[in-house]
Amino acid sequence: MGDEECVDCHEDEAEVHARTLHGKVDFEKWKTEGKGCESCHGPGSAHSKEAEDSETPKQIIAFKEEAPKGRMNVCLQCHRRDREREDFRRSEHAMSQIPCDECHQIHQAGVREAALKRSAPGLCYTCHIRIQAEFNLPERHKVPEGVIDCSDCHTAHSAANRVQLRREKDEACFNCHSELRGPWVFEHLSVYVEGCTICHKPHGSNNRHLLNYQEVASLCLQCHPNTPAFHNMRAIAGNFRNCTHCHVNIHGSNVSHVFFE
């Protein structure tokens, strides 16, 4: 049918679409393949014919009425040319039936080159309300302040891991905290096996080191409940000294198997 006939009825949509990333793409391959309105909305001839007799013609893919999987499949006709997007079908977002147009603008000029409906973290908070609450805690990674972004750690498309981290396991943390990477002569076994989140909350906490417990000793006792008290763990003035006053190099050490300095 061709885009020209679509524009006869959908003039406003076409004008806005021309200012979007999709509208500005000028690939020679797209021209030879005839990419246009019907590439996403399907053959329009029956829709056009029905429009002559009805104010609400159907016979075409209308994204608002299409099931999530169908909407994703339309986008993935073109957006499948790299590994991350190829993995998208197996990602948590896709498995949860969250289609592309929940986050991306199709016919309107969105935020940045990704045509997002909103910028992060606001866009992510639309669904991840609990995470937003964690970022309101006293201590947090500086996402609300704009120092870092959700996408510095996470990718919306990958299926490499359940929480869609850009890097496997602790590598997302070590990207910034490289001094804690190791390897160490004496590894802290729980950290080595379970990873950073066995002790730390990645988004926000009431503890200034983003620990899972407000008190350091409470955290340590989760793995070391039967550790004998070899000494009175109180300072001369009577103030409690927590475990890390002595076990300073708690992430790992090259000199002490009990992580002393």
PDB file of C-alpha atoms in Angstrom, residues 7-194:
ATOM      1  CA  VAL A   7      -0.322   9.696   5.744  1.00  0.00           C
ATOM      2  CA  ASP A   8      -3.568  10.661   3.992  1.00  0.00           C
ATOM      3  CA  CYS A   9      -5.456   9.726   7.179  1.00  0.00           C
ATOM      4  CA  HIS A  10      -2.715   9.777   9.819  1.00  0.00           C
ATOM      5  CA  GLU A  11      -1.151  13.150   9.052  1.00  0.00           C
ATOM      6  CA  ASP A  12      -0.565  14.191  12.683  1.00  0.00           C
ATOM      7  CA  GLU A  13       1.050  10.869  13.578  1.00  0.00           C
ATOM      8  CA  ALA A  14       3.278  11.039  10.522  1.00  0.00           C
ATOM      9  CA  GLU A  15       4.425  14.570  11.368  1.00  0.00           C
ATOM     10  CA  VAL A  16       5.421  13.579  14.907  1.00  0.00           C
ATOM     11  CA  HIS A  17       6.975  10.298  13.744  1.00  0.00           C
ATOM     12  CA  ALA A  18       9.213  12.175  11.299  1.00  0.00           C
ATOM     13  CA  ARG A  19      10.970  13.796  14.277  1.00  0.00           C
ATOM     14  CA  THR A  20      11.677  10.485  16.030  1.00  0.00           C
ATOM     15  CA  LEU A  21      14.711   8.266  15.677  1.00  0.00           C
ATOM     16  CA  HIS A  22      12.702   5.812  13.608  1.00  0.00           C
ATOM     17  CA  GLY A  23      11.583   8.622  11.328  1.00  0.00           C
ATOM     18  CA  LYS A  24      15.112   9.949  10.843  1.00  0.00           C
ATOM     19  CA  VAL A  25      16.711   6.608   9.980  1.00  0.00           C
ATOM     20  CA  ASP A  26      17.900   6.662   6.393  1.00  0.00           C
ATOM     21  CA  PHE A  27      19.319   3.195   5.797  1.00  0.00           C
ATOM     22  CA  GLU A  28      19.631   2.304   2.136  1.00  0.00           C
ATOM     23  CA  LYS A  29      18.779  -1.280   3.084  1.00  0.00           C
ATOM     24  CA  TRP A  30      15.492  -0.113   4.599  1.00  0.00           C
ATOM     25  CA  LYS A  31      14.592   1.623   1.361  1.00  0.00           C
ATOM     26  CA  THR A  32      15.241  -1.465  -0.746  1.00  0.00           C
ATOM     27  CA  GLU A  33      13.311  -3.642   1.715  1.00  0.00           C
ATOM     28  CA  GLY A  34      10.442  -1.164   1.765  1.00  0.00           C
ATOM     29  CA  LYS A  35      10.503  -0.554   5.520  1.00  0.00           C
ATOM     30  CA  GLY A  36       7.677   1.719   6.608  1.00  0.00           C
ATOM     31  CA  CYS A  37       4.359   1.835   8.462  1.00  0.00           C
ATOM     32  CA  GLU A  38       3.364  -1.661   7.350  1.00  0.00           C
ATOM     33  CA  SER A  39       6.604  -3.138   8.695  1.00  0.00           C
ATOM     34  CA  CYS A  40       5.199  -2.665  12.203  1.00  0.00           C
ATOM     35  CA  HIS A  41       1.452  -2.441  11.656  1.00  0.00           C
ATOM     36  CA  GLY A  42       1.096  -5.153   9.033  1.00  0.00           C
ATOM     37  CA  PRO A  43      -0.535  -4.949   5.576  1.00  0.00           C
ATOM     38  CA  GLY A  44      -2.738  -1.882   5.418  1.00  0.00           C
ATOM     39  CA  SER A  45      -4.857  -2.448   2.324  1.00  0.00           C
ATOM     40  CA  ALA A  46      -7.750  -4.134   4.183  1.00  0.00           C
ATOM     41  CA  HIS A  47      -7.540  -1.461   6.899  1.00  0.00           C
ATOM     42  CA  SER A  48      -7.684   1.280   4.267  1.00  0.00           C
ATOM     43  CA  LYS A  49     -10.651  -0.294   2.508  1.00  0.00           C
ATOM     44  CA  GLU A  50     -12.557  -0.723   5.775  1.00  0.00           C
ATOM     45  CA  ALA A  51     -11.868   2.924   6.645  1.00  0.00           C
ATOM     46  CA  GLU A  52     -14.170   3.942   3.810  1.00  0.00           C
ATOM     47  CA  ASP A  53     -17.129   2.354   5.616  1.00  0.00           C
ATOM     48  CA  SER A  54     -16.214   2.684   9.307  1.00  0.00           C
ATOM     49  CA  GLU A  55     -15.002   5.388  11.670  1.00  0.00           C
ATOM     50  CA  THR A  56     -13.028   2.790  13.661  1.00  0.00           C
ATOM     51  CA  PRO A  57     -11.463   0.476  11.092  1.00  0.00           C
ATOM     52  CA  LYS A  58      -9.529  -2.577  12.309  1.00  0.00           C
ATOM     53  CA  GLN A  59      -7.695  -5.098  10.140  1.00  0.00           C
ATOM     54  CA  ILE A  60      -4.282  -3.873  11.264  1.00  0.00           C
ATOM     55  CA  ILE A  61      -1.885  -4.278  14.189  1.00  0.00           C
ATOM     56  CA  ALA A  62      -2.872  -1.688  16.804  1.00  0.00           C
ATOM     57  CA  PHE A  63      -0.266  -1.845  19.549  1.00  0.00           C
ATOM     58  CA  LYS A  64      -2.606  -0.775  22.345  1.00  0.00           C
ATOM     59  CA  GLU A  65      -4.817  -3.781  21.615  1.00  0.00           C
ATOM     60  CA  GLU A  66      -2.055  -6.273  20.854  1.00  0.00           C
ATOM     61  CA  ALA A  67      -0.877  -8.819  23.440  1.00  0.00           C
ATOM     62  CA  PRO A  68       2.585  -8.093  24.957  1.00  0.00           C
ATOM     63  CA  LYS A  69       4.283 -10.983  23.156  1.00  0.00           C
ATOM     64  CA  GLY A  70       2.942  -9.806  19.804  1.00  0.00           C
ATOM     65  CA  ARG A  71       4.214  -6.278  20.416  1.00  0.00           C
ATOM     66  CA  MET A  72       7.664  -7.589  21.341  1.00  0.00           C
ATOM     67  CA  ASN A  73       7.808  -9.759  18.237  1.00  0.00           C
ATOM     68  CA  VAL A  74       7.140  -6.766  16.004  1.00  0.00           C
ATOM     69  CA  CYS A  75      10.050  -4.808  17.506  1.00  0.00           C
ATOM     70  CA  LEU A  76      12.378  -7.802  17.427  1.00  0.00           C
ATOM     71  CA  GLN A  77      11.957  -8.090  13.675  1.00  0.00           C
ATOM     72  CA  CYS A  78      14.604  -5.361  13.455  1.00  0.00           C
ATOM     73  CA  HIS A  79      16.051  -5.093  16.965  1.00  0.00           C
ATOM     74  CA  ARG A  80      17.705  -8.496  17.124  1.00  0.00           C
ATOM     75  CA  ARG A  81      21.083  -7.799  15.631  1.00  0.00           C
ATOM     76  CA  ASP A  82      23.200  -8.005  18.751  1.00  0.00           C
ATOM     77  CA  ARG A  83      23.529 -10.590  21.495  1.00  0.00           C
ATOM     78  CA  GLU A  84      21.821  -8.555  24.196  1.00  0.00           C
ATOM     79  CA  ARG A  85      18.615  -8.067  22.238  1.00  0.00           C
ATOM     80  CA  GLU A  86      18.721 -11.633  21.020  1.00  0.00           C
ATOM     81  CA  ASP A  87      18.700 -12.627  24.715  1.00  0.00           C
ATOM     82  CA  PHE A  88      15.750 -10.344  25.455  1.00  0.00           C
ATOM     83  CA  ARG A  89      13.149 -13.058  24.905  1.00  0.00           C
ATOM     84  CA  ARG A  90      14.611 -14.927  27.902  1.00  0.00           C
ATOM     85  CA  SER A  91      15.048 -11.856  30.108  1.00  0.00           C
ATOM     86  CA  GLU A  92      13.050 -11.134  33.262  1.00  0.00           C
ATOM     87  CA  HIS A  93      11.282  -8.255  31.522  1.00  0.00           C
ATOM     88  CA  ALA A  94      10.180 -10.400  28.589  1.00  0.00           C
ATOM     89  CA  MET A  95       9.241 -13.375  30.783  1.00  0.00           C
ATOM     90  CA  SER A  96       7.127 -10.988  32.873  1.00  0.00           C
ATOM     91  CA  GLN A  97       5.292  -9.936  29.701  1.00  0.00           C
ATOM     92  CA  ILE A  98       6.625  -6.374  29.714  1.00  0.00           C
ATOM     93  CA  PRO A  99       6.714  -5.304  26.051  1.00  0.00           C
ATOM     94  CA  CYS A 100       9.108  -2.820  24.492  1.00  0.00           C
ATOM     95  CA  ASP A 101       6.595   0.025  24.300  1.00  0.00           C
ATOM     96  CA  GLU A 102       6.145   0.039  28.088  1.00  0.00           C
ATOM     97  CA  CYS A 103       9.512   1.820  28.239  1.00  0.00           C
ATOM     98  CA  HIS A 104      10.087   3.150  24.714  1.00  0.00           C
ATOM     99  CA  GLN A 105       8.236   5.765  22.677  1.00  0.00           C
ATOM    100  CA  ILE A 106       7.529   4.585  19.148  1.00  0.00           C
ATOM    101  CA  HIS A 107       5.727   7.484  17.444  1.00  0.00           C
ATOM    102  CA  GLN A 108       7.008  10.305  19.631  1.00  0.00           C
ATOM    103  CA  ALA A 109      10.482  11.673  20.260  1.00  0.00           C
ATOM    104  CA  GLY A 110      11.523  10.059  23.530  1.00  0.00           C
ATOM    105  CA  VAL A 111      14.359  10.731  25.954  1.00  0.00           C
ATOM    106  CA  ARG A 112      17.859  10.284  24.519  1.00  0.00           C
ATOM    107  CA  GLU A 113      18.744   8.064  21.595  1.00  0.00           C
ATOM    108  CA  ALA A 114      16.918   5.090  23.129  1.00  0.00           C
ATOM    109  CA  ALA A 115      13.545   6.847  22.678  1.00  0.00           C
ATOM    110  CA  LEU A 116      12.603   6.236  26.319  1.00  0.00           C
ATOM    111  CA  LYS A 117       9.309   7.524  27.691  1.00  0.00           C
ATOM    112  CA  ARG A 118      11.129   9.003  30.690  1.00  0.00           C
ATOM    113  CA  SER A 119      14.711   9.202  31.833  1.00  0.00           C
ATOM    114  CA  ALA A 120      16.005   6.804  34.479  1.00  0.00           C
ATOM    115  CA  PRO A 121      15.563   6.302  37.365  1.00  0.00           C
ATOM    116  CA  GLY A 122      12.015   7.661  37.045  1.00  0.00           C
ATOM    117  CA  LEU A 123      11.177   5.240  34.255  1.00  0.00           C
ATOM    118  CA  CYS A 124      12.468   2.257  36.246  1.00  0.00           C
ATOM    119  CA  TYR A 125      10.588   3.356  39.374  1.00  0.00           C
ATOM    120  CA  THR A 126       7.310   2.974  37.451  1.00  0.00           C
ATOM    121  CA  CYS A 127       7.521  -0.768  38.149  1.00  0.00           C
ATOM    122  CA  HIS A 128      10.318  -1.094  40.714  1.00  0.00           C
ATOM    123  CA  ILE A 129       8.586   0.694  43.587  1.00  0.00           C
ATOM    124  CA  ARG A 130      10.396  -1.251  46.324  1.00  0.00           C
ATOM    125  CA  ILE A 131      13.765  -0.273  44.869  1.00  0.00           C
ATOM    126  CA  GLN A 132      12.675   3.366  44.817  1.00  0.00           C
ATOM    127  CA  ALA A 133      11.903   3.095  48.544  1.00  0.00           C
ATOM    128  CA  GLU A 134      15.395   1.703  49.191  1.00  0.00           C
ATOM    129  CA  PHE A 135      16.910   4.722  47.455  1.00  0.00           C
ATOM    130  CA  ASN A 136      15.090   6.913  49.996  1.00  0.00           C
ATOM    131  CA  LEU A 137      16.994   5.328  52.903  1.00  0.00           C
ATOM    132  CA  PRO A 138      19.671   7.417  54.687  1.00  0.00           C
ATOM    133  CA  GLU A 139      22.590   5.653  52.976  1.00  0.00           C
ATOM    134  CA  ARG A 140      22.426   4.717  49.307  1.00  0.00           C
ATOM    135  CA  HIS A 141      24.200   4.636  46.020  1.00  0.00           C
ATOM    136  CA  LYS A 142      23.815   8.127  44.585  1.00  0.00           C
ATOM    137  CA  VAL A 143      21.205   7.316  41.962  1.00  0.00           C
ATOM    138  CA  PRO A 144      18.641   9.952  43.101  1.00  0.00           C
ATOM    139  CA  GLU A 145      21.406  12.573  42.984  1.00  0.00           C
ATOM    140  CA  GLY A 146      22.228  11.636  39.382  1.00  0.00           C
ATOM    141  CA  VAL A 147      25.808  10.565  40.156  1.00  0.00           C
ATOM    142  CA  ILE A 148      25.146   7.071  38.804  1.00  0.00           C
ATOM    143  CA  ASP A 149      22.265   5.575  36.873  1.00  0.00           C
ATOM    144  CA  CYS A 150      20.344   2.286  36.977  1.00  0.00           C
ATOM    145  CA  SER A 151      21.863   1.395  33.611  1.00  0.00           C
ATOM    146  CA  ASP A 152      25.400   1.645  35.036  1.00  0.00           C
ATOM    147  CA  CYS A 153      24.720  -1.682  36.762  1.00  0.00           C
ATOM    148  CA  HIS A 154      21.678  -3.122  34.984  1.00  0.00           C
ATOM    149  CA  THR A 155      20.610  -3.696  31.414  1.00  0.00           C
ATOM    150  CA  ALA A 156      16.943  -3.817  30.491  1.00  0.00           C
ATOM    151  CA  HIS A 157      17.414  -6.405  27.765  1.00  0.00           C
ATOM    152  CA  SER A 158      19.922  -9.061  28.798  1.00  0.00           C
ATOM    153  CA  ALA A 159      19.042 -12.512  30.107  1.00  0.00           C
ATOM    154  CA  ALA A 160      22.542 -13.268  31.402  1.00  0.00           C
ATOM    155  CA  ASN A 161      21.386 -13.218  35.058  1.00  0.00           C
ATOM    156  CA  ARG A 162      18.150 -12.908  37.014  1.00  0.00           C
ATOM    157  CA  VAL A 163      18.614  -9.277  38.068  1.00  0.00           C
ATOM    158  CA  GLN A 164      19.876  -8.311  34.602  1.00  0.00           C
ATOM    159  CA  LEU A 165      23.277  -7.016  35.676  1.00  0.00           C
ATOM    160  CA  ARG A 166      25.586  -5.790  32.946  1.00  0.00           C
ATOM    161  CA  ARG A 167      28.395  -7.887  34.402  1.00  0.00           C
ATOM    162  CA  GLU A 168      28.382 -11.309  35.984  1.00  0.00           C
ATOM    163  CA  LYS A 169      28.084 -11.664  39.768  1.00  0.00           C
ATOM    164  CA  ASP A 170      30.329  -9.151  41.599  1.00  0.00           C
ATOM    165  CA  GLU A 171      31.910  -7.651  38.489  1.00  0.00           C
ATOM    166  CA  ALA A 172      29.188  -4.991  38.505  1.00  0.00           C
ATOM    167  CA  CYS A 173      30.442  -3.920  41.956  1.00  0.00           C
ATOM    168  CA  PHE A 174      34.132  -4.203  41.085  1.00  0.00           C
ATOM    169  CA  ASN A 175      33.607  -1.892  38.132  1.00  0.00           C
ATOM    170  CA  CYS A 176      33.694   0.924  40.709  1.00  0.00           C
ATOM    171  CA  HIS A 177      35.146  -0.815  43.789  1.00  0.00           C
ATOM    172  CA  SER A 178      38.173  -2.343  42.060  1.00  0.00           C
ATOM    173  CA  GLU A 179      40.352  -2.138  45.202  1.00  0.00           C
ATOM    174  CA  LEU A 180      38.234  -4.909  46.764  1.00  0.00           C
ATOM    175  CA  ARG A 181      38.467  -7.340  43.869  1.00  0.00           C
ATOM    176  CA  GLY A 182      41.378  -9.512  45.063  1.00  0.00           C
ATOM    177  CA  PRO A 183      42.383 -12.283  44.636  1.00  0.00           C
ATOM    178  CA  TRP A 184      43.585 -12.495  48.224  1.00  0.00           C
ATOM    179  CA  VAL A 185      45.928 -14.950  49.898  1.00  0.00           C
ATOM    180  CA  PHE A 186      43.266 -15.272  52.607  1.00  0.00           C
ATOM    181  CA  GLU A 187      39.783 -15.022  51.130  1.00  0.00           C
ATOM    182  CA  HIS A 188      36.702 -14.249  53.194  1.00  0.00           C
ATOM    183  CA  LEU A 189      34.941 -17.453  52.197  1.00  0.00           C
ATOM    184  CA  SER A 190      31.338 -16.253  52.342  1.00  0.00           C
ATOM    185  CA  VAL A 191      32.205 -13.248  50.182  1.00  0.00           C
ATOM    186  CA  TYR A 192      34.207 -15.407  47.781  1.00  0.00           C
ATOM    187  CA  VAL A 193      31.351 -17.916  47.369  1.00  0.00           C
ATOM    188  CA  GLU A 194      28.176 -15.853  47.795  1.00  0.00           C
TER     189      GLU A 194
END
